[in-house]
Short mmCIF file of C-alpha atoms and ligand atoms in Angstrom, two decimals:
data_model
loop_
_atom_site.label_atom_id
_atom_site.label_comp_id
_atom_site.label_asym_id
_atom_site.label_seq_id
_atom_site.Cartn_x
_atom_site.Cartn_y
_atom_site.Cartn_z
CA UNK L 6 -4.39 59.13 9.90
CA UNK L 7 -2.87 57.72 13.39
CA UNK L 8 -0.02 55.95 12.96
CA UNK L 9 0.90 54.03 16.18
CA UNK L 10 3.84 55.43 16.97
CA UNK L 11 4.20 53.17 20.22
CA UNK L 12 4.92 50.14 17.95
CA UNK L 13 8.63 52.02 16.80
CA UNK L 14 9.59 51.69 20.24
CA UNK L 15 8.91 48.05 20.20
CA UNK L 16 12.20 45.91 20.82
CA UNK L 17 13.45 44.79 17.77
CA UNK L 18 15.29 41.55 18.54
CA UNK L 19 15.50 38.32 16.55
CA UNK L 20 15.11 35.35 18.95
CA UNK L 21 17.34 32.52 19.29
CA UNK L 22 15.88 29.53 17.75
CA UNK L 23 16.63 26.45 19.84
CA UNK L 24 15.96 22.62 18.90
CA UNK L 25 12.38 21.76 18.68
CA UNK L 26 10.88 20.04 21.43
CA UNK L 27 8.86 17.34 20.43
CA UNK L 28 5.42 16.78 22.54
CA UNK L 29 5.75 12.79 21.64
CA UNK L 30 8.05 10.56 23.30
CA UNK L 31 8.70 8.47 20.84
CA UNK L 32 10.90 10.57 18.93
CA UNK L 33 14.02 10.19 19.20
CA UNK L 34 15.79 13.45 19.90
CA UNK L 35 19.01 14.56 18.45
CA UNK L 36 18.87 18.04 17.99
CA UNK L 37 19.48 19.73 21.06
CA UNK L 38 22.64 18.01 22.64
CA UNK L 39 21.54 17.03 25.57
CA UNK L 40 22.68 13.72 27.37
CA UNK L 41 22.05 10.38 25.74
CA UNK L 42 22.11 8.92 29.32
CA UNK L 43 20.64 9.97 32.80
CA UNK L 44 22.35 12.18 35.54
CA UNK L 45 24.27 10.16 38.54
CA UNK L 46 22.53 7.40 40.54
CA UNK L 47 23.44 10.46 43.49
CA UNK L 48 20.99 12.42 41.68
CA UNK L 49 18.23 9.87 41.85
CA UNK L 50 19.14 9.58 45.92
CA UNK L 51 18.57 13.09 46.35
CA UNK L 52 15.02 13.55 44.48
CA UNK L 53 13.94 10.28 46.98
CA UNK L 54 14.69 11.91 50.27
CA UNK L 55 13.52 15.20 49.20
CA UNK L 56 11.46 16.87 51.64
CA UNK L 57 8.69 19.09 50.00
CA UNK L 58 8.44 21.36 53.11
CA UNK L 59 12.10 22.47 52.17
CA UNK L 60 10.72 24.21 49.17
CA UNK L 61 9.31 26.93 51.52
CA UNK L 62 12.64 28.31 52.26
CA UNK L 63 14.40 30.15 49.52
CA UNK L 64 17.41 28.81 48.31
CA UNK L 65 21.13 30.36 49.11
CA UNK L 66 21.24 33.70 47.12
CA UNK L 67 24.64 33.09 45.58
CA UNK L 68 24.48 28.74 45.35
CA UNK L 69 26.84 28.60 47.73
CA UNK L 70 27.12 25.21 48.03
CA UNK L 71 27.22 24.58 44.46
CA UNK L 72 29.80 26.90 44.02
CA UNK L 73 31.99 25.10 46.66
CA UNK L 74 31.73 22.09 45.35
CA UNK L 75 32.79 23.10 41.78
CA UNK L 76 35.28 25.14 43.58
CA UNK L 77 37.17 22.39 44.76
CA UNK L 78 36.90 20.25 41.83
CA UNK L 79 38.60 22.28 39.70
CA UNK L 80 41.05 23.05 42.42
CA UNK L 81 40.31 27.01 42.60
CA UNK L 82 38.35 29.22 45.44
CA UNK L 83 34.81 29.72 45.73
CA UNK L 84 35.37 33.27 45.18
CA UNK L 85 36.57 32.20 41.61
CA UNK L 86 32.80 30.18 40.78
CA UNK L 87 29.84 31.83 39.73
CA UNK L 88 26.48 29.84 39.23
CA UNK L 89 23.19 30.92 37.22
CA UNK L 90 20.09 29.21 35.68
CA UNK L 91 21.90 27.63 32.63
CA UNK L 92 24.85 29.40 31.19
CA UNK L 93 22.97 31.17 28.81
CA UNK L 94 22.27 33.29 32.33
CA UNK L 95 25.55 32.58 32.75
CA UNK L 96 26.75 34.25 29.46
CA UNK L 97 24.02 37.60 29.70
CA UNK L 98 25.32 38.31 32.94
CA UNK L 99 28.82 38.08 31.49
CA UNK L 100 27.94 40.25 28.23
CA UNK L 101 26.51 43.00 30.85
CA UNK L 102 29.79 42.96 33.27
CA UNK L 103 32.17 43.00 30.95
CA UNK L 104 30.87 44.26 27.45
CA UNK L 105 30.40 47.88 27.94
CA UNK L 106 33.13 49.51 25.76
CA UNK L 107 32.10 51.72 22.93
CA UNK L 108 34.03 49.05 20.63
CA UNK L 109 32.92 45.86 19.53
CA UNK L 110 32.77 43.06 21.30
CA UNK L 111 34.57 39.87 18.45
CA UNK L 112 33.12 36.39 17.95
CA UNK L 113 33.42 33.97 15.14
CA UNK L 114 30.83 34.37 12.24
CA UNK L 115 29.61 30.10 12.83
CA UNK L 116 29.51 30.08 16.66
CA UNK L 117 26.90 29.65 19.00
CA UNK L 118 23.91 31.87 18.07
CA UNK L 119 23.47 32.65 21.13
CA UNK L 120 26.12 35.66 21.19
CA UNK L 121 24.34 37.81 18.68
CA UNK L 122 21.29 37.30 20.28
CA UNK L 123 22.98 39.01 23.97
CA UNK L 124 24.46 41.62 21.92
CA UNK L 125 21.19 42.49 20.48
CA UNK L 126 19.61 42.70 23.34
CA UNK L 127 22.04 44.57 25.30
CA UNK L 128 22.65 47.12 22.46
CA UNK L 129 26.10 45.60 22.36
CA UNK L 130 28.11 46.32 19.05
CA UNK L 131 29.97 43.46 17.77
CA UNK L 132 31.45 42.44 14.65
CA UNK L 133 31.85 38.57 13.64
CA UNK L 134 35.27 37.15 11.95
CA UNK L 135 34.75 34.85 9.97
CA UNK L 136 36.03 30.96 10.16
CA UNK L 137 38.22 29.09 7.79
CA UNK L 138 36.95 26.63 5.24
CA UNK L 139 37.32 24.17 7.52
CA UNK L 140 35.31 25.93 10.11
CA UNK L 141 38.36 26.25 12.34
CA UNK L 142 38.86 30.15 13.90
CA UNK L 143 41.82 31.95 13.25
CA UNK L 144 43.55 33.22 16.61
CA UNK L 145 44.73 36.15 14.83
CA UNK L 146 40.91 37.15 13.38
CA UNK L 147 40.86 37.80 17.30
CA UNK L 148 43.74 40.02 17.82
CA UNK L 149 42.99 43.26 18.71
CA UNK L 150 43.82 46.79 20.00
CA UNK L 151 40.08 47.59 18.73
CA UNK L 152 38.27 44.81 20.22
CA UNK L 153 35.47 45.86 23.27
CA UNK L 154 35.32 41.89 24.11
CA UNK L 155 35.63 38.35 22.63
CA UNK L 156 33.73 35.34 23.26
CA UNK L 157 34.12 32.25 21.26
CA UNK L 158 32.94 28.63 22.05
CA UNK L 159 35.71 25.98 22.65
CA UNK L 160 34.76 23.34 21.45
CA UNK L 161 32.58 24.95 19.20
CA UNK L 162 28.85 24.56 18.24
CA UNK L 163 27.92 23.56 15.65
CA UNK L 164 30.97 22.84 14.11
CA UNK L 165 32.22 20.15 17.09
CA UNK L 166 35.96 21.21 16.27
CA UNK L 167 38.11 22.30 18.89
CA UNK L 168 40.88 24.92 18.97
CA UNK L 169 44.38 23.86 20.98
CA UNK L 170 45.37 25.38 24.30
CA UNK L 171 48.04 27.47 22.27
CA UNK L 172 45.07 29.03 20.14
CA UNK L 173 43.64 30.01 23.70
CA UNK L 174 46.86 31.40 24.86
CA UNK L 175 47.62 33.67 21.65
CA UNK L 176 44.40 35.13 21.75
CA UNK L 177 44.38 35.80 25.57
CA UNK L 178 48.31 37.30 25.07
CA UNK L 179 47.05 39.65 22.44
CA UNK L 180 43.70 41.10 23.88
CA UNK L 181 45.26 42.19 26.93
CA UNK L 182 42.73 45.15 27.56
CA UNK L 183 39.27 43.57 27.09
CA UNK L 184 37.72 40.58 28.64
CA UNK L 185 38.13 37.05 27.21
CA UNK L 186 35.00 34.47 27.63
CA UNK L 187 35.72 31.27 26.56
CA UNK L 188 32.56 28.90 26.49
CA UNK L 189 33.43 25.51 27.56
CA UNK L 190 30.11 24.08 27.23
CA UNK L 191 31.42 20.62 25.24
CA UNK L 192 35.20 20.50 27.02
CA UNK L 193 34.28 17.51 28.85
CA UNK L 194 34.09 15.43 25.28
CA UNK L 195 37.24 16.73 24.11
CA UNK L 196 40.26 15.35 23.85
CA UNK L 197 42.57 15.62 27.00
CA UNK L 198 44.72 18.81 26.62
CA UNK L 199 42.01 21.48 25.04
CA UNK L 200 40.49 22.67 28.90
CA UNK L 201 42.42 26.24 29.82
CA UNK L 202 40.23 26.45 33.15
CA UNK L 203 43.82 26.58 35.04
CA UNK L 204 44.26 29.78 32.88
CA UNK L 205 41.92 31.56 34.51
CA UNK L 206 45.02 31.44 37.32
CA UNK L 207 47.18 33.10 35.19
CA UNK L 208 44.68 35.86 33.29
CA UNK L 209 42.71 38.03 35.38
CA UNK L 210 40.58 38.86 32.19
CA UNK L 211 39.69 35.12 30.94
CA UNK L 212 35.88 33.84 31.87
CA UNK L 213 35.35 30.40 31.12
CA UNK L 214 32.05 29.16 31.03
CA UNK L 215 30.26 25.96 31.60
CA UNK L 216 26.80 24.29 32.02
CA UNK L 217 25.44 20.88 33.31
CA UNK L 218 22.84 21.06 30.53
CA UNK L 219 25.18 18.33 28.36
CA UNK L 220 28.11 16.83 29.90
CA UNK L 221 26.23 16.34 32.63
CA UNK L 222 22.64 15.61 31.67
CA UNK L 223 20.72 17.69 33.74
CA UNK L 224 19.43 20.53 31.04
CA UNK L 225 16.39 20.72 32.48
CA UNK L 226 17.50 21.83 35.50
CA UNK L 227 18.75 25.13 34.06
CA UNK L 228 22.30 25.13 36.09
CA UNK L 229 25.66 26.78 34.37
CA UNK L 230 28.71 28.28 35.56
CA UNK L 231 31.64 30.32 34.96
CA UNK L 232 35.55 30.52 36.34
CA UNK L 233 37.08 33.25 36.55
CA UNK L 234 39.84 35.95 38.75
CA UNK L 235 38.28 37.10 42.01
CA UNK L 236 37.46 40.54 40.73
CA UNK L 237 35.62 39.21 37.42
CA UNK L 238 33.48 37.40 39.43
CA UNK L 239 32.65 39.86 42.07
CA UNK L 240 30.94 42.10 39.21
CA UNK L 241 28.97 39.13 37.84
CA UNK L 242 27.66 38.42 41.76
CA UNK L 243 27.19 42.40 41.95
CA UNK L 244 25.14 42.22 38.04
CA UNK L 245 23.02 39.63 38.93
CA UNK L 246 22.45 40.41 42.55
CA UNK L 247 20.96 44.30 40.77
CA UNK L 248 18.93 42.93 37.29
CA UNK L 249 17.66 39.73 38.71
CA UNK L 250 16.66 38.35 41.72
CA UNK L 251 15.88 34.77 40.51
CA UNK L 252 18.85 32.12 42.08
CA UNK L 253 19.24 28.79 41.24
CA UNK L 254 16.62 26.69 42.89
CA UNK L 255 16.87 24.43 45.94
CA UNK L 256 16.72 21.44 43.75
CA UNK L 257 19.12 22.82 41.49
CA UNK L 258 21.99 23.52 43.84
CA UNK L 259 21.14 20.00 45.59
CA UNK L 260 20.78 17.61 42.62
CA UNK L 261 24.10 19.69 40.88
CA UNK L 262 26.23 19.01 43.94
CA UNK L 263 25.52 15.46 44.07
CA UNK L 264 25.89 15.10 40.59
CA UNK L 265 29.46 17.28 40.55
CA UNK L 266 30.58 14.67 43.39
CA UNK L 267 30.22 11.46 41.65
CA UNK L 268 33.42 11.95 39.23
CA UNK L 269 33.70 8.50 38.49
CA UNK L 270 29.75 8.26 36.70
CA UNK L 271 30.46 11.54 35.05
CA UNK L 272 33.53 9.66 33.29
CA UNK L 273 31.76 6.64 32.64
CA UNK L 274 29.15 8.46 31.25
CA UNK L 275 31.57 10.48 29.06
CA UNK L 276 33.19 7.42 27.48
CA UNK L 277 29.87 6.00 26.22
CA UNK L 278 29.02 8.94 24.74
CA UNK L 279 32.33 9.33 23.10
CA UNK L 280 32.64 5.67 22.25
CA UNK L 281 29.50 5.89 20.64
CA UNK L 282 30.47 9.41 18.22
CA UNK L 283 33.79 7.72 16.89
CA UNK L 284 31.73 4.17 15.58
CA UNK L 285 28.83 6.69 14.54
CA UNK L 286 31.70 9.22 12.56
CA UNK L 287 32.64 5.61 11.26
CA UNK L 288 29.60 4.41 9.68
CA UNK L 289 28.71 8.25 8.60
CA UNK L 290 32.19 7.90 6.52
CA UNK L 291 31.33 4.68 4.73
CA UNK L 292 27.75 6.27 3.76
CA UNK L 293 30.21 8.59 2.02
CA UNK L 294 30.06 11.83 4.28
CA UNK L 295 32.37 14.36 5.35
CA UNK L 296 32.79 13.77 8.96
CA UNK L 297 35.08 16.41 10.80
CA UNK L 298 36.77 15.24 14.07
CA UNK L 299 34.41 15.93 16.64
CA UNK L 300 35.43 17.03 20.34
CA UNK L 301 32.20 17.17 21.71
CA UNK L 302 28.59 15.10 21.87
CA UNK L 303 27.67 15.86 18.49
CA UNK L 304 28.66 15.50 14.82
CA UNK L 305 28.63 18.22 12.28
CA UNK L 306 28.51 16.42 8.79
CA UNK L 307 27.62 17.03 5.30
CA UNK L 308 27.26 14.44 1.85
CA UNK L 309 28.87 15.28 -1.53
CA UNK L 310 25.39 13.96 -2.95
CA UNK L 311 22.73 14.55 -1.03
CA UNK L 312 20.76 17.95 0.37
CA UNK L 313 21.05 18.21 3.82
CA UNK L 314 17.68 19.52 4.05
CA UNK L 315 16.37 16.66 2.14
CA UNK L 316 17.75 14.41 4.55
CA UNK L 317 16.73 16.56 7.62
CA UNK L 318 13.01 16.71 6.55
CA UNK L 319 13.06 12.82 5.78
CA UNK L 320 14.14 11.95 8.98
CA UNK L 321 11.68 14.18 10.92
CA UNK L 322 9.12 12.44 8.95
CA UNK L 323 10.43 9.29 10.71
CA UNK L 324 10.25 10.80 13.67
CA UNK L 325 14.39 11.62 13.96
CA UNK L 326 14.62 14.83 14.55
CA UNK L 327 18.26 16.15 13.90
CA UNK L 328 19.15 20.16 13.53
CA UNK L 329 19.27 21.63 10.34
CA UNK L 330 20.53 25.64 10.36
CA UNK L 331 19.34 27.43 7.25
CA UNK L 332 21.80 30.18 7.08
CA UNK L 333 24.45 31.27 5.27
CA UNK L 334 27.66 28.98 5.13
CA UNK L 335 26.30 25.83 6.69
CA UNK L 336 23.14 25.41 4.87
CA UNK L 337 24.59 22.21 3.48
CA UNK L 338 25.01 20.71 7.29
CA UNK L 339 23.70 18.65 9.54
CA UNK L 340 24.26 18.45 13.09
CA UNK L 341 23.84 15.18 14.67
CA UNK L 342 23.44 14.62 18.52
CA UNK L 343 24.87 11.38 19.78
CA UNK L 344 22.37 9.68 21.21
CA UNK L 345 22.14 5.83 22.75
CA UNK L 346 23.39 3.11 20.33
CA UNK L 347 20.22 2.44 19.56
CA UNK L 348 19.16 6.01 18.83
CA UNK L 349 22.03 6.00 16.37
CA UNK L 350 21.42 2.40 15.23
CA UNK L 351 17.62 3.91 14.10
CA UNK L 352 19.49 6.87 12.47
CA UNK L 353 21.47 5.39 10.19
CA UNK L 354 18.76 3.53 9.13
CA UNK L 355 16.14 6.25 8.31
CA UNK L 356 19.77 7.34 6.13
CA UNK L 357 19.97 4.20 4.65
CA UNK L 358 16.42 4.53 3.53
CA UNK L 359 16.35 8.06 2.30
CA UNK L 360 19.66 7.08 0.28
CA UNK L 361 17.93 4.03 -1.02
CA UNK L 362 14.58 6.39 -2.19
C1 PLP O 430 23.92 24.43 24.98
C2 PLP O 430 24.92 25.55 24.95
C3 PLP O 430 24.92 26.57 25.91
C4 PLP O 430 23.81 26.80 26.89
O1 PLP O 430 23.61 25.93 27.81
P1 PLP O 430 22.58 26.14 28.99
O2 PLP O 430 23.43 26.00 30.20
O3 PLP O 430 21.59 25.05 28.82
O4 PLP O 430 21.97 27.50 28.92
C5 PLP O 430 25.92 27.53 25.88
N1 PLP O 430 26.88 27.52 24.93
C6 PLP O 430 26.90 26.57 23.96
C7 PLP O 430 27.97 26.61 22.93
C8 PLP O 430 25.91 25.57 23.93
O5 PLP O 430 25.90 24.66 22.95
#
């Protein structure tokens, strides 16, 4: 009998599972944290005086110009920005820089699933800690003489809870010999005081991460970034200059620019998204669920009462698609994108109903 023996060396890798993508447009989409609300009116000026015969030049191999402007923003050099297509790019160039000790790399057991996937991938060992009972991570779960890495995501997903500077600062003071990535994805929702991008000034072996796929609202344009010391960010140019030759695109680095130098929409587009999670949190409470304080565009909630895959699969019947993450320790959560006022408006009403059924 012949076996095929080719299929054992097969890559065995579970895939990350993102947020469904309906094909209809009148869903209304909360499961995937992206923007409620459109990028900068700058945006829109650039995508009218684009000039197709630009797209036969290739773009600037490192983003140069979208590094610069993030650069100065955040008040560091260019040589302290990288840019890839989305920081999940971001994060596997990262993982292969910086993760190649024989120990294991440390992240929180409810985290972005993101992390396991890399590891997997990379061959990576790793080893989770897990959270409290309140889904807050313990800085000292992260000490360590034995760790090869740590990564956790601050604020993180999809709890929404945030973790003080301090926190930050203990675990950076005791994992002096590996590399620190902190993933700042949902920092621009959070309360003033959380962002340790300025630490990246102080510790050569922090990486802080970012993306314009939510705060920003331009996930479809698959642009991320990271901050860190000169000489961390030299080997992530070097990493993906050798395993992939795909830059950001023209339109990428263009639209992200313009969208990086209108500060005062980004705010204003902050607030109503913020505005809209507290009175959202507000009305979740009086339905009677446990709302933790959220830091970033999303809420993670649960009901004394009620399954929350009862009330996941009744609201995707409605067309309200919210995430629902069958796995261990959560399985009785929802996660909850804020959307417009009147996405969340028609939310609590397809609640209302189920609750009434
Ligand atoms: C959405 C998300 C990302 C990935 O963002 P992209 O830039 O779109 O790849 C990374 N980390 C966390 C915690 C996220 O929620």
């Amino acid at each position: 009998m012949s076996e095929q023996l080719w299929r054992k060396n097969l890559i065995n890798i579970t895939p990350y599972v993102a947020g469904e993508q309906p094909k209809s447009d009148k869903i209304i989409k909360l499961n995937a944290n992206e923007n409620a609300y459109p990028p900068s009116p700058k945006v829109r000026q650039i995508l009218d005086s684009y000039k197709p015969e630009d797209m036969r030049r290739y773009p600037s191999a490192d983003a140069g110009p979208l590094r610069e402007a993030l650069a100065k923003r955040a008040g560091l050099s260019v040589d302290n920005v990288f840019v890839s297509n989305g920081s999940d790019d971001v994060l596997a160039t990262a993982f292969r820089a910086f993760f190649n000790s024989d120990k294991p790399i440390v992240y929180p057991d409810i985290t972005y699933s993101f992390y396991p996937v890399w590891c997997d991938l990379l061959k990576i060992t790793s080893r989770t800690v897990p959270v409290d009972e309140n889904f807050h991570i313990s800085a000292q779960s992260l000490y360590g003489q034995g760790n090869g890495g740590v990564v956790f995501a601050n604020p993180n997903a999809p709890t929404s809870l945030a973790e003080s500077r301090e926190f930050v600062r203990d675990v950076l003071e005791h994992n002096k010999d590996c590399i620190v990535i902190v993933d700042q994805t949902y920092v621009d929702f959070a309360d003033a005081g959380i962002d340790c991008l300025d630490m990246t000034k102080q510790y050569d072996n922090l990486l802080v991460t970012h993306t314009f796929s939510k705060s920003r609202s331009m996930a479809g344009m698959r642009i991320g970034e990271a901050y860190g010391s000169a000489e961390l960010i030299k080997y992530m140019l070097a990493v993906k200059d050798s395993y992939n030759s795909y830059p950001v695109n023209r339109l990428s680095i263009e639209t992200g620019v313009a969208s990086v130098e209108d500060e005062e929409y980004f705010q204003a587009t902050l607030r109503k998204v913020i505005t809209t999670r507290e009175s959202t949190a507000e009305q979740l409470k009086e339905l009677g669920f446990d709302v933790p304080k959220s830091q970033t565009n999303f809420l993670f909630v649960t009901h004394p009462k009620y399954k929350a895959k009862d009330i996941f699969e009744f609201l995707r019947e409605k067309g309200i698609f919210i995430r629902y993450f069958n796995k261990p320790r959560i399985d009785e959560r929802l996660r909850i994108t804020i959307g417009t006022d009147d996405e969340m408006i028609q939310m609590i009403n397809g609640i209302k109903e189920f609750m009434q059924n």
